[in-house]
PDB file of C-alpha atoms in Angstrom:
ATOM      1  CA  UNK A   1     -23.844 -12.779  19.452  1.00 79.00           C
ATOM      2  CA  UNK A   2     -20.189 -13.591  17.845  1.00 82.00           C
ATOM      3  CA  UNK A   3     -17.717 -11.111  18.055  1.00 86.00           C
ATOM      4  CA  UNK A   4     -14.183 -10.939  16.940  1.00 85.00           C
ATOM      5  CA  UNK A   5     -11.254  -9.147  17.104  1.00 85.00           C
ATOM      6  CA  UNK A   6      -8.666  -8.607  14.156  1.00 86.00           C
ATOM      7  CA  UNK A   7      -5.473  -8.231  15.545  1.00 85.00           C
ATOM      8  CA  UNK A   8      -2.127  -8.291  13.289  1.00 88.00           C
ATOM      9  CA  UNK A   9       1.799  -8.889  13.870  1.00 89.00           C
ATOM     10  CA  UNK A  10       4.506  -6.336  12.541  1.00 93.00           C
ATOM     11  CA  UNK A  11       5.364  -7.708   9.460  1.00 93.00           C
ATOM     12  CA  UNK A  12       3.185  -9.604   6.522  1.00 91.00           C
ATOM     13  CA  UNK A  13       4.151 -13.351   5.301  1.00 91.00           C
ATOM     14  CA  UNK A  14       3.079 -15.362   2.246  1.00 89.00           C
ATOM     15  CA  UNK A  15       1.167 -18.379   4.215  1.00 87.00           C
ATOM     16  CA  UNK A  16       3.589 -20.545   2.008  1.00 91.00           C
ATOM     17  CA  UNK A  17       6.830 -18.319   3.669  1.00 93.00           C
ATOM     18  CA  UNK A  18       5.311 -18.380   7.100  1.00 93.00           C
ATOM     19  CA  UNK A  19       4.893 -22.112   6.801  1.00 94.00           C
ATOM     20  CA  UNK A  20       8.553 -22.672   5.545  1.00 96.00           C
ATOM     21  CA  UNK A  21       9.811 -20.217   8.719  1.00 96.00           C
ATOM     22  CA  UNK A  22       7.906 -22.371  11.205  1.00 95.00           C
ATOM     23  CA  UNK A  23       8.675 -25.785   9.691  1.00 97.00           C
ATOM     24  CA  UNK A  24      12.598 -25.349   9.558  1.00 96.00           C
ATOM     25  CA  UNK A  25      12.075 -23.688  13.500  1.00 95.00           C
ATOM     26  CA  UNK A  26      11.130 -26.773  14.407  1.00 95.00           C
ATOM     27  CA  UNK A  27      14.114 -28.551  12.396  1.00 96.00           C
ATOM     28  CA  UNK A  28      12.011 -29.635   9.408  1.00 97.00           C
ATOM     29  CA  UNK A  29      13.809 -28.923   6.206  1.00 93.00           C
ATOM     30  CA  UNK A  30      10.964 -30.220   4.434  1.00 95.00           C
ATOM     31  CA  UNK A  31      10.173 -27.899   1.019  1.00 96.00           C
ATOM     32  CA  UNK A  32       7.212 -25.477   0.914  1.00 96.00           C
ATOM     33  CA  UNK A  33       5.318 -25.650  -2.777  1.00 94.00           C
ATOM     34  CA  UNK A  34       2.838 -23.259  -2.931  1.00 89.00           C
ATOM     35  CA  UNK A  35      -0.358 -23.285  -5.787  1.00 88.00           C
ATOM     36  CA  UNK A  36      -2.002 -19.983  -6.227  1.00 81.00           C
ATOM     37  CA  UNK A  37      -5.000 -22.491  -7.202  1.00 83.00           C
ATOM     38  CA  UNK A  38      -5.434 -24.752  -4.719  1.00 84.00           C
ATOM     39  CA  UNK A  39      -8.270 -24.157  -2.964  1.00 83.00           C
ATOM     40  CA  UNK A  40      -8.201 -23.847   1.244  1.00 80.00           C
ATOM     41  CA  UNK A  41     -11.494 -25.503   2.716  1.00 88.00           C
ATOM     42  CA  UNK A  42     -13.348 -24.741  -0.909  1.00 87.00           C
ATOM     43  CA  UNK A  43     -12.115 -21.407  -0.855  1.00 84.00           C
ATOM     44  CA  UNK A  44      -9.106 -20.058  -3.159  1.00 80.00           C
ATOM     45  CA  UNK A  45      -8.304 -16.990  -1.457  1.00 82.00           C
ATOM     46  CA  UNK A  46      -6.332 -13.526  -3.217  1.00 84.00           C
ATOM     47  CA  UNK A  47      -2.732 -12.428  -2.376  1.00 83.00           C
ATOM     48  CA  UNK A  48      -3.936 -10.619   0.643  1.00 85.00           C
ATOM     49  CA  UNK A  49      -7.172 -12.037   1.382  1.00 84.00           C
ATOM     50  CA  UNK A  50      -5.924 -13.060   4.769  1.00 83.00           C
ATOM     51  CA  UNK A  51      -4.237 -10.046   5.813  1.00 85.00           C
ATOM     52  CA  UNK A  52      -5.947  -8.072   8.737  1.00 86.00           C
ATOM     53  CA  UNK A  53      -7.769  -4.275   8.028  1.00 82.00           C
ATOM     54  CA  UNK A  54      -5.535  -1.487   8.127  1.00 83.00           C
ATOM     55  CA  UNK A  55      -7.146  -0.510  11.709  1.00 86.00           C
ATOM     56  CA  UNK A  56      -6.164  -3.633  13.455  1.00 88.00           C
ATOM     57  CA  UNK A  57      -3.784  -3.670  16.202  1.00 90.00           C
ATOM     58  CA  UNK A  58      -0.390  -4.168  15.517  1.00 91.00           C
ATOM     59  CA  UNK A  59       1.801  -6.237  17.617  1.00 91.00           C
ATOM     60  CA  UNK A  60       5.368  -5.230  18.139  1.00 94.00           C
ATOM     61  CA  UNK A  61       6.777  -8.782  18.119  1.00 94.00           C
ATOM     62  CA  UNK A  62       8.252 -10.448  15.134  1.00 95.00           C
ATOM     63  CA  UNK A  63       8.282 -13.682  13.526  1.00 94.00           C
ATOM     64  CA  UNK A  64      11.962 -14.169  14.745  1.00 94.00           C
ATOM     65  CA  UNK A  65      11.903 -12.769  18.293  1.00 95.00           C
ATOM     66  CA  UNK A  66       8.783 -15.058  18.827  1.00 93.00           C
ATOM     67  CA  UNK A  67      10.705 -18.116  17.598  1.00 94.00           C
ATOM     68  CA  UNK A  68      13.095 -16.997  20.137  1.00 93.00           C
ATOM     69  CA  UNK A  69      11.289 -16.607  22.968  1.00 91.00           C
ATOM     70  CA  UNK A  70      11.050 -19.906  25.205  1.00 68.00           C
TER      71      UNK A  70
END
């Protein structure tokens, strides 16, 4: 049997935003287009489609301090 956990940061990104953050981390200046209807593996998701339930656990790291972190 499959089973899976939903677990969840501290703060919400746009996948397009997230992207962006980790690309210029890394020393990529490279722009970031999103299209609201381009389709991800045959699938165009909604604004929060890939946001985690309310009920998952919520990590107390963020975005930054992780990019910190060695």
């Amino acid at each position: 049997m499959f089973r899976s956990l939903e677990i969840a940061g501290p703060e919400e990104y746009r996948l397009d935003d997230l992207t962006a953050t980790l690309l210029a981390a890394s020393g990529d200046q490279r722009d970031v287009i999103s299209d609201v209807h381009s389709p991800f593996f045959s699938a165009v998701f909604e604004e929060r489609t890939l946001l985690p339930a309310t009920t998952a656990p919520r990590g107390h790291v963020t975005l930054a301090q992780w990019l910190l972190q060695d």
